[in-house]
XYZ file of C-alpha atoms in Angstrom:
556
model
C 6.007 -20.838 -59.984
C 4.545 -17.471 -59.309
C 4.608 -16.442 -55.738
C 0.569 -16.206 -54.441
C -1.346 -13.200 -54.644
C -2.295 -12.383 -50.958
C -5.874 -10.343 -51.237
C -7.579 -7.664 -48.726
C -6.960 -3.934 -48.174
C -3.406 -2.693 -47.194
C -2.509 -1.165 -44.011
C -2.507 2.343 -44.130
C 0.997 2.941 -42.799
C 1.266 5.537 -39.433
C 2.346 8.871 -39.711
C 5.756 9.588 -38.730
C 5.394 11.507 -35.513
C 9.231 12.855 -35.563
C 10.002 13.443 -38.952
C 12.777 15.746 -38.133
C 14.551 14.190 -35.738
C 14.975 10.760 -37.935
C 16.589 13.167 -40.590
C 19.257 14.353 -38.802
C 19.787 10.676 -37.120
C 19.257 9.180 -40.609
C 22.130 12.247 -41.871
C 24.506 11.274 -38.824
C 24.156 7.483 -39.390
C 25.565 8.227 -42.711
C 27.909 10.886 -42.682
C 29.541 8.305 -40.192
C 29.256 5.583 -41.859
C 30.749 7.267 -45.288
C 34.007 8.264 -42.651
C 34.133 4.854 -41.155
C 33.481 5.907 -37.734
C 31.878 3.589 -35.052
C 28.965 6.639 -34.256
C 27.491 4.953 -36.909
C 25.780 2.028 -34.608
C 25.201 4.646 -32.141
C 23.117 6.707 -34.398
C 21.674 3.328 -35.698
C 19.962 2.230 -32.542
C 18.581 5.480 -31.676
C 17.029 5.928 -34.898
C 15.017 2.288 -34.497
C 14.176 3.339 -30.706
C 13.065 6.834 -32.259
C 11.532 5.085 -34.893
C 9.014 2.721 -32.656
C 8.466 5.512 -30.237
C 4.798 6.635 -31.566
C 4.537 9.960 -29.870
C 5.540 13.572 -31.026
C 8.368 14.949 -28.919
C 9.285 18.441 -28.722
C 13.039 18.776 -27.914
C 15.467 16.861 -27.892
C 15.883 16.575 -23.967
C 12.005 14.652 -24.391
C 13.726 12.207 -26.241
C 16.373 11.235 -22.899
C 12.945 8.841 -21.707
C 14.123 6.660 -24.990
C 16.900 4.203 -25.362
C 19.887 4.253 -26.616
C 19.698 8.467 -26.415
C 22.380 9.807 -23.759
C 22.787 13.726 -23.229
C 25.228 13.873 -25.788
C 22.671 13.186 -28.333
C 20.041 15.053 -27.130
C 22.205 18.357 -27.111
C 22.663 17.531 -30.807
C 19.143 17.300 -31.630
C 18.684 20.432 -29.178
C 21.599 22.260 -30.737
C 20.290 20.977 -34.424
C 16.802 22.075 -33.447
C 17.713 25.712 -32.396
C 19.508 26.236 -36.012
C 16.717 25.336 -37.864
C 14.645 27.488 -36.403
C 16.849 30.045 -37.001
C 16.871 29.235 -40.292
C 13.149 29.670 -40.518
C 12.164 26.256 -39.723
C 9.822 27.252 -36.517
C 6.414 26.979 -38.105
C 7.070 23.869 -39.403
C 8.274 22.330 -36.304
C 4.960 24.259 -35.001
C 2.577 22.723 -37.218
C 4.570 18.855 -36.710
C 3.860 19.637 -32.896
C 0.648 20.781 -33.085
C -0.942 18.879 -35.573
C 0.387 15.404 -34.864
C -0.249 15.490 -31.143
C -3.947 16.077 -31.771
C -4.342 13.530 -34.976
C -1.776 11.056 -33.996
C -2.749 11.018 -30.552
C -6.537 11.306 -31.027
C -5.893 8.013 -33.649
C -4.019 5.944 -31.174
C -7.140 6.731 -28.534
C -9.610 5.912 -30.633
C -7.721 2.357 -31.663
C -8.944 1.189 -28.443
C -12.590 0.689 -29.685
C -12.093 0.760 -33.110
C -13.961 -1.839 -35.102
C -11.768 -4.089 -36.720
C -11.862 -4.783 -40.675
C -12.578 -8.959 -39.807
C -13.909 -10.713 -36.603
C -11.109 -12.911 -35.787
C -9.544 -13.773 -32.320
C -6.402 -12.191 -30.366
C -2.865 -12.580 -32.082
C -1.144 -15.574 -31.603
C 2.316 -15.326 -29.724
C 4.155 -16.052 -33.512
C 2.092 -12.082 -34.162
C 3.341 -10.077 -31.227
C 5.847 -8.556 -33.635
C 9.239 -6.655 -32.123
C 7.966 -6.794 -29.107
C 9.292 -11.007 -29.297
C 7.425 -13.916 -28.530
C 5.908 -12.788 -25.675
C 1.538 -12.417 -25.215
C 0.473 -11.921 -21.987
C -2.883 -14.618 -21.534
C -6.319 -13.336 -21.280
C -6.746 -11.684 -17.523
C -3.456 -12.349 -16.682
C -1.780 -9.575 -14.318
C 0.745 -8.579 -16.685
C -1.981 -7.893 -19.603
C -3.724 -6.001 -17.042
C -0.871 -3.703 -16.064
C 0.560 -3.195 -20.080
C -3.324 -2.041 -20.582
C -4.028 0.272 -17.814
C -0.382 1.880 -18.242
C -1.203 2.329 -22.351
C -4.898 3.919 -21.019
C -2.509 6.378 -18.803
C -0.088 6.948 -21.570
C -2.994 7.883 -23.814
C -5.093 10.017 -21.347
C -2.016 11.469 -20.003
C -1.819 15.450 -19.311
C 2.090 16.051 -18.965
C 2.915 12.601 -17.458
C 2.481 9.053 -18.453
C 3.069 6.936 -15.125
C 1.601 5.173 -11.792
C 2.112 4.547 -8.889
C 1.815 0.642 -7.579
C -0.909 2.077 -5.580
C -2.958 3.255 -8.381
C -1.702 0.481 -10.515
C -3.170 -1.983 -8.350
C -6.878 -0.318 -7.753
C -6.689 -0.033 -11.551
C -5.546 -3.588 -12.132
C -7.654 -5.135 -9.782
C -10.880 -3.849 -12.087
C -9.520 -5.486 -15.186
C -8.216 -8.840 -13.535
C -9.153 -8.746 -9.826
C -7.869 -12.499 -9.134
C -4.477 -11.341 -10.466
C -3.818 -8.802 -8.473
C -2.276 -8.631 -4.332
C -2.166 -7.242 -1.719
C -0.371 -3.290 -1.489
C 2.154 -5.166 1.198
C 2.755 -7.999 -1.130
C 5.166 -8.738 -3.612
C 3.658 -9.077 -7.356
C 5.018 -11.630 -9.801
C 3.510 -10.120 -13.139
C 4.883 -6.768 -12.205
C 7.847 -8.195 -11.998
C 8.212 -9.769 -15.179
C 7.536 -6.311 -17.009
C 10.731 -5.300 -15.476
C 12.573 -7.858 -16.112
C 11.464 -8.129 -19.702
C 12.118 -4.316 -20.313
C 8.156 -3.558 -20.773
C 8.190 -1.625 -18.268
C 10.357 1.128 -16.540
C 10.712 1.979 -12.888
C 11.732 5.508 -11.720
C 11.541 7.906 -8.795
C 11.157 7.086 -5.268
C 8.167 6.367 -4.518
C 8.332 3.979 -7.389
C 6.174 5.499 -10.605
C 5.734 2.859 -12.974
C 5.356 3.316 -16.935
C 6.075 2.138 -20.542
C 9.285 1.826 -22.187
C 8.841 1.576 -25.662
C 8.863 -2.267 -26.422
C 6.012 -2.121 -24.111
C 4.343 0.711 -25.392
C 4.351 -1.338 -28.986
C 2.940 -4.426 -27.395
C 0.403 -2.352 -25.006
C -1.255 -1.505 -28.422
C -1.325 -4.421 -30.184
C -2.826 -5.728 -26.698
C -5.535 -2.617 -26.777
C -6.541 -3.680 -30.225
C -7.310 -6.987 -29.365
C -9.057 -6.134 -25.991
C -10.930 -3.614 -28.004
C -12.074 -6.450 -30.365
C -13.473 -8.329 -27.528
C -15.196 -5.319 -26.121
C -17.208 -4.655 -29.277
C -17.936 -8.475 -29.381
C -19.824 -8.305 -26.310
C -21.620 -4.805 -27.092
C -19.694 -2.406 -24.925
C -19.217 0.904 -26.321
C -17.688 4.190 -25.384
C -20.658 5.182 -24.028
C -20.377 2.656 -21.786
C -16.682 2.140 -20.242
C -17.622 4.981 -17.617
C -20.554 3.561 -16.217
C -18.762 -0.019 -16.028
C -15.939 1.980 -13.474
C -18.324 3.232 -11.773
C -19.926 -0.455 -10.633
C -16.762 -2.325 -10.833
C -14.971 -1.220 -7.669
C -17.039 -2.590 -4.420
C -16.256 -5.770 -5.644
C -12.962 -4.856 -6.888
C -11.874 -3.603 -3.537
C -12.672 -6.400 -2.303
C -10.462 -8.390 -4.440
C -7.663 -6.281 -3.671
C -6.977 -6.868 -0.035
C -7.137 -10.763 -1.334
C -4.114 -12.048 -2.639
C -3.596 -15.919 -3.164
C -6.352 -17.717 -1.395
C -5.626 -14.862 1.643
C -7.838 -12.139 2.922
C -5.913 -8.806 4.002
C -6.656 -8.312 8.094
C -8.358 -4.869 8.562
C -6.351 -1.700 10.323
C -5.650 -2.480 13.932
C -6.073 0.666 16.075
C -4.976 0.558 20.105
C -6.348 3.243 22.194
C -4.763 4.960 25.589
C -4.983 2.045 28.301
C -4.917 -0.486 26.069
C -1.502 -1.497 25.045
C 1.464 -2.077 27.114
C 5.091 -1.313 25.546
C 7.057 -4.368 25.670
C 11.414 -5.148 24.505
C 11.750 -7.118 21.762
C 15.447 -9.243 21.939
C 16.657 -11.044 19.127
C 17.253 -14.434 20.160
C 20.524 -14.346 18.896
C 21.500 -11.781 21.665
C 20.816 -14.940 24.045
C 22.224 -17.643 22.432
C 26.040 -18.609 24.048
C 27.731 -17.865 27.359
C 29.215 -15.406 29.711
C 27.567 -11.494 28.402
C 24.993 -12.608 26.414
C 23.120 -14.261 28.928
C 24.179 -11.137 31.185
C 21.973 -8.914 28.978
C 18.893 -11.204 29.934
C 19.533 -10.892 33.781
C 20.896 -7.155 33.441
C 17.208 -6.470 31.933
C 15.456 -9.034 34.883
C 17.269 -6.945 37.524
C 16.044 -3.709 36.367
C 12.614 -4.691 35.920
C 12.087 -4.510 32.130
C 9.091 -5.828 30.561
C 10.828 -7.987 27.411
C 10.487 -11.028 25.282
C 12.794 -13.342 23.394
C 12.221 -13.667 19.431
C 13.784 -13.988 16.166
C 14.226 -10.650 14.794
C 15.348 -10.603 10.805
C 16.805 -6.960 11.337
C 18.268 -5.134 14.289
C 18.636 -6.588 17.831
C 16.232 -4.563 19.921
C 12.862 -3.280 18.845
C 9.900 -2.077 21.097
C 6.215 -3.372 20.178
C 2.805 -1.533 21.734
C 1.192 -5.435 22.231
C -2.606 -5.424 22.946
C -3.561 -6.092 26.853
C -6.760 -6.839 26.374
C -6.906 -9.296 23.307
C -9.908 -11.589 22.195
C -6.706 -14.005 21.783
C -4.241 -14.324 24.477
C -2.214 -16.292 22.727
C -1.590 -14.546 19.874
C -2.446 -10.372 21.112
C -1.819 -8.075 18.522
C 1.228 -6.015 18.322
C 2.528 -2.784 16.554
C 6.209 -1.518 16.314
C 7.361 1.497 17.819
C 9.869 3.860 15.381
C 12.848 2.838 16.960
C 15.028 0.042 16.462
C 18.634 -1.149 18.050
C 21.663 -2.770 16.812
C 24.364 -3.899 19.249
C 27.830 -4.574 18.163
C 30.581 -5.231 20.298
C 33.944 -4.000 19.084
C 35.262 -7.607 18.130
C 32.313 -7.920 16.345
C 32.435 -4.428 14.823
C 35.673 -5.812 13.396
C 34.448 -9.320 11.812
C 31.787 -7.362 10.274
C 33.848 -4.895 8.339
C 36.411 -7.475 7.406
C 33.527 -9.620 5.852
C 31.292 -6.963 4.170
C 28.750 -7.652 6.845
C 28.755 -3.898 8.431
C 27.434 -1.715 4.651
C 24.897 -4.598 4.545
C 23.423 -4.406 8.139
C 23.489 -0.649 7.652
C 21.402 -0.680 4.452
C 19.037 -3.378 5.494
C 18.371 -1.046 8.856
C 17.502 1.963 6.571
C 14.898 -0.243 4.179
C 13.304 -2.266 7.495
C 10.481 0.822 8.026
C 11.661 2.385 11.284
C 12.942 5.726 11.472
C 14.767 6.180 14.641
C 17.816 3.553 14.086
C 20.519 3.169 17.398
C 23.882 2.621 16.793
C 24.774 0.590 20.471
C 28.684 0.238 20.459
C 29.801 -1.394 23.534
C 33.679 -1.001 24.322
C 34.248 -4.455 25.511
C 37.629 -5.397 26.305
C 41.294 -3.974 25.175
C 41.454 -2.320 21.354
C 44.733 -3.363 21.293
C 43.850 -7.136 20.684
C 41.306 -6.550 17.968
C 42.258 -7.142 14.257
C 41.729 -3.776 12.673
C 43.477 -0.521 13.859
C 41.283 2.117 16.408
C 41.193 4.546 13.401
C 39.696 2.199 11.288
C 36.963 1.404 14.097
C 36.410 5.368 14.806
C 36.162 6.249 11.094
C 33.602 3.846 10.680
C 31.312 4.337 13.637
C 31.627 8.117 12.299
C 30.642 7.312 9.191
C 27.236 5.292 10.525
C 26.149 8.906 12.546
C 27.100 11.563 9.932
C 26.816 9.920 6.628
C 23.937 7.504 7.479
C 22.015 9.295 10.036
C 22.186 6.619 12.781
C 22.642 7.724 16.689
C 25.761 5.815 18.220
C 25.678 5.468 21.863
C 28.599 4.115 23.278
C 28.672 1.897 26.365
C 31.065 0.483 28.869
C 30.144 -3.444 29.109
C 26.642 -5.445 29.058
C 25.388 -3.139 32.443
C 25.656 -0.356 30.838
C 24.273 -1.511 28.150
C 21.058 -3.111 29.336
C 20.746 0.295 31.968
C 20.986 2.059 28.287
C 17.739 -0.210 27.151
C 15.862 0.286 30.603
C 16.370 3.760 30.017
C 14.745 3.778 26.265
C 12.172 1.048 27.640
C 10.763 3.586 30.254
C 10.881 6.886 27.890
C 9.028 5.117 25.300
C 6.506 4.303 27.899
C 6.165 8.128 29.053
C 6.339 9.126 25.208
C 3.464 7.037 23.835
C 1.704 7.692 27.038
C -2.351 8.594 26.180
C -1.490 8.393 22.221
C -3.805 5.882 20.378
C -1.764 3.883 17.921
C -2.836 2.625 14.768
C -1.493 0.204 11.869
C -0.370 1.167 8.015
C 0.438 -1.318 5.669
C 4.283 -2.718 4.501
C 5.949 0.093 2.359
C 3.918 3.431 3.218
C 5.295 6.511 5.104
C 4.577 5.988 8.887
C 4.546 10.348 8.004
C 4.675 12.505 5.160
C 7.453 14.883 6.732
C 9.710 12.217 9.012
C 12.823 12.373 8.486
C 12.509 15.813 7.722
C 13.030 17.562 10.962
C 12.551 16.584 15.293
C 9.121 16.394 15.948
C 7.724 16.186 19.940
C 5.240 14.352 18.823
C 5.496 9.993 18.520
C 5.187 8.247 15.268
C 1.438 6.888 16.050
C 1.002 5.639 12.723
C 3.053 2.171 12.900
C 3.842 -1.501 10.960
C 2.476 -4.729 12.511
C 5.344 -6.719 14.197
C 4.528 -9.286 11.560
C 4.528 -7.201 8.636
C 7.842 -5.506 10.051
C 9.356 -9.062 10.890
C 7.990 -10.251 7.207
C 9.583 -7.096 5.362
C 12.965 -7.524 6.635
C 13.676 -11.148 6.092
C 17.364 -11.259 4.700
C 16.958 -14.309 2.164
C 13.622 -13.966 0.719
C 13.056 -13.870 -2.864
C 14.783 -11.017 -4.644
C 14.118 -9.446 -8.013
C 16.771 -9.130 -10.928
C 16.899 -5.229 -9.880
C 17.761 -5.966 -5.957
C 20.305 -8.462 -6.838
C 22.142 -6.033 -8.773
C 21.988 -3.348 -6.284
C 23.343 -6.077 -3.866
C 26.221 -7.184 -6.330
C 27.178 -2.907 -7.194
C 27.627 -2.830 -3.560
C 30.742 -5.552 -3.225
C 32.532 -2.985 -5.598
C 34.318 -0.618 -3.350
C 33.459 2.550 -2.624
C 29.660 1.680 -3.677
C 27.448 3.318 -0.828
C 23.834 1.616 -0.564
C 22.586 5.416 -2.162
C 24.937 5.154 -4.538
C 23.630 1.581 -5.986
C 19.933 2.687 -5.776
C 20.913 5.540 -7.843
C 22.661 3.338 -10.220
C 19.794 1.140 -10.837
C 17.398 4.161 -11.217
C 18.618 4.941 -14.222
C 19.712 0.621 -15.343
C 18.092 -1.729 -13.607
C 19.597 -5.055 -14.855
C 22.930 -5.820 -15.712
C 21.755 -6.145 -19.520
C 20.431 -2.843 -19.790
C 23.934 -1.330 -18.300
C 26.308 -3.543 -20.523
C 23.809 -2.607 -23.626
C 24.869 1.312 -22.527
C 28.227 0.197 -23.143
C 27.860 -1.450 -25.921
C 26.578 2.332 -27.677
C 29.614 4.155 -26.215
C 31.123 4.746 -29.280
C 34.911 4.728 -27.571
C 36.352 3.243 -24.394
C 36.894 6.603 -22.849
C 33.150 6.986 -23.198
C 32.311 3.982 -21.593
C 34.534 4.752 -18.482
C 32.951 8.679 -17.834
C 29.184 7.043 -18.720
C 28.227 6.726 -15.213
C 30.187 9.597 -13.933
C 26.944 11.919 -14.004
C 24.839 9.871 -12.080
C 23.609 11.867 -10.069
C 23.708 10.411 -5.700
C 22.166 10.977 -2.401
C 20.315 13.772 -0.613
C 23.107 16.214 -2.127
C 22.288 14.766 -6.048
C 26.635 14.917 -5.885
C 28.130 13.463 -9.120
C 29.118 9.545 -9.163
C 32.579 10.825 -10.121
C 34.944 9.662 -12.845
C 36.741 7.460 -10.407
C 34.312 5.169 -9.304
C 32.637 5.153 -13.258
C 36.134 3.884 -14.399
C 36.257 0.948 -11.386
C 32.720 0.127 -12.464
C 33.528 0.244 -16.346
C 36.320 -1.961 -16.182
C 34.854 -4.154 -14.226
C 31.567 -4.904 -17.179
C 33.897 -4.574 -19.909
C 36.856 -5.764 -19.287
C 36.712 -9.253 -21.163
C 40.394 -10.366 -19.239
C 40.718 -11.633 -15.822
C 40.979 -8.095 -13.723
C 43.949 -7.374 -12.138
């Protein structure tokens, strides 16, 4: 039986933005396939990323934002590129450039509000193509962040990304109930990540499309276009529609589930008093942690006992003259504390604790972090050798920035916090203090250099307390981070570099997995690139790391 005729007009099929590149891939795939090398994947799986990648690129190092393309293969096409336009090959690649960026580009904008050939309906989920299973619902958060980051991509002039900032105030026009709060985790960004649509890079994060979810963005347009023409809305009329949409759209932004974002607080001269914050576990026991409490009494220090998720000692600016006395409002100062005696300086390296505490003191929003090591009792009964002590409290001032102040006993140490009490008082003296949300730069150039001047522009002590909590829920991203830092040797800088550039465990075994040999896969994170300094990973630590995600044997 005759298989049925299916009716309508064809698809035109899309012009091939990259016609040279896929070529030479399409050459290399075979010459190395005809000598039975394993390049031949390699060269396989860039050609179907180049291949769904709808954009002209210019060089090969353009084509490093794809995957499955490393710096060896970009040098190739670079290398490739250069001899054939020696050869005479520079118009063409001229006129491929040219030409296609205008007409390809100008035909993917215009798909947004192109009429379709049939009324019909979105695709179903069984339609959304490579790009799996997966359809984001009508006015869901994650449609609304795959279409604002295709508009971007589209109207881009040398840069295709956003930052959450902008990504919410543009979200929160399309799908305004979807969208949180700035200081608020979000759910549907989080399942771009985690599904590959999306990439995260830079710090502050800058958001955009990886290819997967540049494919499924414009299926997604198409369909949103359809239901824009359905209603009458034209071109003509997206730009007055932006301009009406945001009073109520702001509106909807400081809401996030059911809650209403509380406006800035601002506390003038006279009206704040600056109070000690103690952890309660600093209380809790016998003998010198109940000290610390009288030590503090005795020198007349204004403090109060709560639980504090990070650090042991923070100072607040709390309101004096409060419409609430029970609950005044409070804003933390830029300076936080953590107090370790030696023997537990030594249980804390032994068990990991110490790199954790360190890193969670550097993400917690307070610049001016206090080492307080207090020398109680003999070194000679503790359980790691004094080098091993002095090395490490080194470490925490030169390689992480902290101040160490060293201290006798608990007297010294609470004179130490009566001291800082009282020159925190004379510093913020006549300032007026006022409140920025979870995640934003208390200023644009701290850290950069001493300034006289205090940091007036400061976290809530429930947004600080909120941020730093050590077991809240964690994204795929931050539990890798956490798990590269177990491996030793695997700095807190050197883990948020590595998840820069792979941010789940898949996407850094599916690096492997292209390494064409084994000596490959161990110098593939070698060139990551660390720290202030941007120093090299090194081969060492890429071989630990490669044997430890490839090695299919129990490690030894």
């Amino acid at each position: 039986m005759a298989a049925p005729v299916r009716l309508g007009r064809k698809r035109p099929l899309p012009v091939c933005p990259n016609p040279l590149f896929v070529r030479w891939l399409t050459e290399w795939r075979d010459e190395a396939a005809s000598r039975g090398r394993r390049t031949r994947f390699v060269f396989e799986k860039a050609l179907r990323s180049l291949r769904r990648y709808p954009l002209p690129l210019r060089n090969g190092k353009e084509a490093k934002i794809l995957q499955h393309f490393g710096d060896r293969l970009c040098r190739m096409l670079d290398e490739r590129l250069q001899q054939h336009q020696v050869s005479g090959g520079d118009s063409l690649i001229r006129l491929l450039v040219g030409t296609l960026t205008l007409k390809y580009v100008s035909r993917l904008r215009t798909r947004l509000l192109q009429p379709p050939d049939s009324v019909g309906g979105p695709p179903v989920q069984s339609q959304a193509g490579s790009s799996g299973s997966y359809w984001p619902a009508q006015h869901s958060g994650t449609r609304a962040i795959l279409l604002e980051l295709y508009q971007v991509h589209l109207d881009s002039d040398g840069h295709s990304f956003l930052s959450k900032e902008e990504l919410l105030q543009r979200c929160a026009q399309r799908a305004p109930k979807a969208v949180p709060g700035s200081a608020r985790p979000w759910p549907a960004l989080r399942s771009l990540l985690h599904r590959s649509l999306v990439l995260r890079t830079h710090q502050p994060a800058r958001y955009s499309l990886t290819p997967e979810g540049l494919e499924l963005a414009q299926k997604l347009a198409e369909s949103e276009g359809l239901c824009l023409l359905n209603v009458g809305t034209g071109p003509e009329d997206l730009p007055g529609e932006e301009l009406t949409v945001p009073g109520a759209a702001s509106a909807e932004l400081g809401a996030s589930e059911g809650g209403i974002q509380q406006p800035r607080l601002q506390l003038g001269p006279g009206e704040y008093r600056v109070l000690l914050c103690v952890d309660i576990g600093e209380t809790r026991g016998v003998g010198h942690r109940t000290g610390l409490l009288r030590e503090l009494q005795r020198l007349n220090v204004n403090h109060v006992v709560r639980k504090l998720h990070v650090g042991d000692f923070v100072w607040v600016a709390q309101e004096t003259r409060s419409k609430d006395p029970a609950r005044p409002a409070e804003l933390v100062l830029d300076h936080i504390v953590e107090r370790k005696r030696l023997h537990d300086l030594c249980s804390s390296i032994i068990d990991g604790r110490f790199r954790e505490q360190k890193f969670r003191l550097k993400r917690c929003g307070l610049g001016r972090r206090v080492y307080l090591v207090e020398d109680h009792g003999s070194v000679h009964n503790l359980s790691l050798p004094e080098s091993t002590l002095l090395q490490a409290v080194t470490n925490t001032q030169v390689i992480d920035g902290f101040f160490v102040k060293h201290t006798a006993d608990t007297k010294e140490s609470a004179a130490y916090l009566a001291l800082l009490t009282r020159g925190l008082e004379r510093l913020y003296q006549g300032h007026t203090l006022r409140s920025r949300p979870w995640g934003t730069p208390g200023h644009p150039d701290l850290g950069t250099r001493p300034s006289p001047n205090p940091l007036c522009s400061l976290l809530t002590f429930s947004d600080f307390n909120a941020g730093a909590i050590k077991n809240k829920a964690q994204s795929v991203r931050e539990v890798f981070a956490r798990q590269l830092m177990q491996v030793g040797g695997v700095s807190g800088e050197k883990a948020a570099a590595l998840v820069d550039r792979y941010s789940t465990p898949a996407s850094l075994l599916a690096a492997y997995d292209a390494c064409a040999t084994s000596k490959e896969q161990e110098m593939l994170l070698s060139t990551v690139k660390c720290g202030r300094l941007q120093r090299n990973l090194g081969p060492a630590l890429s071989r630990t790391l490669s044997q430890l995600y490839c090695s299919c044997s129990p490690l030894t």
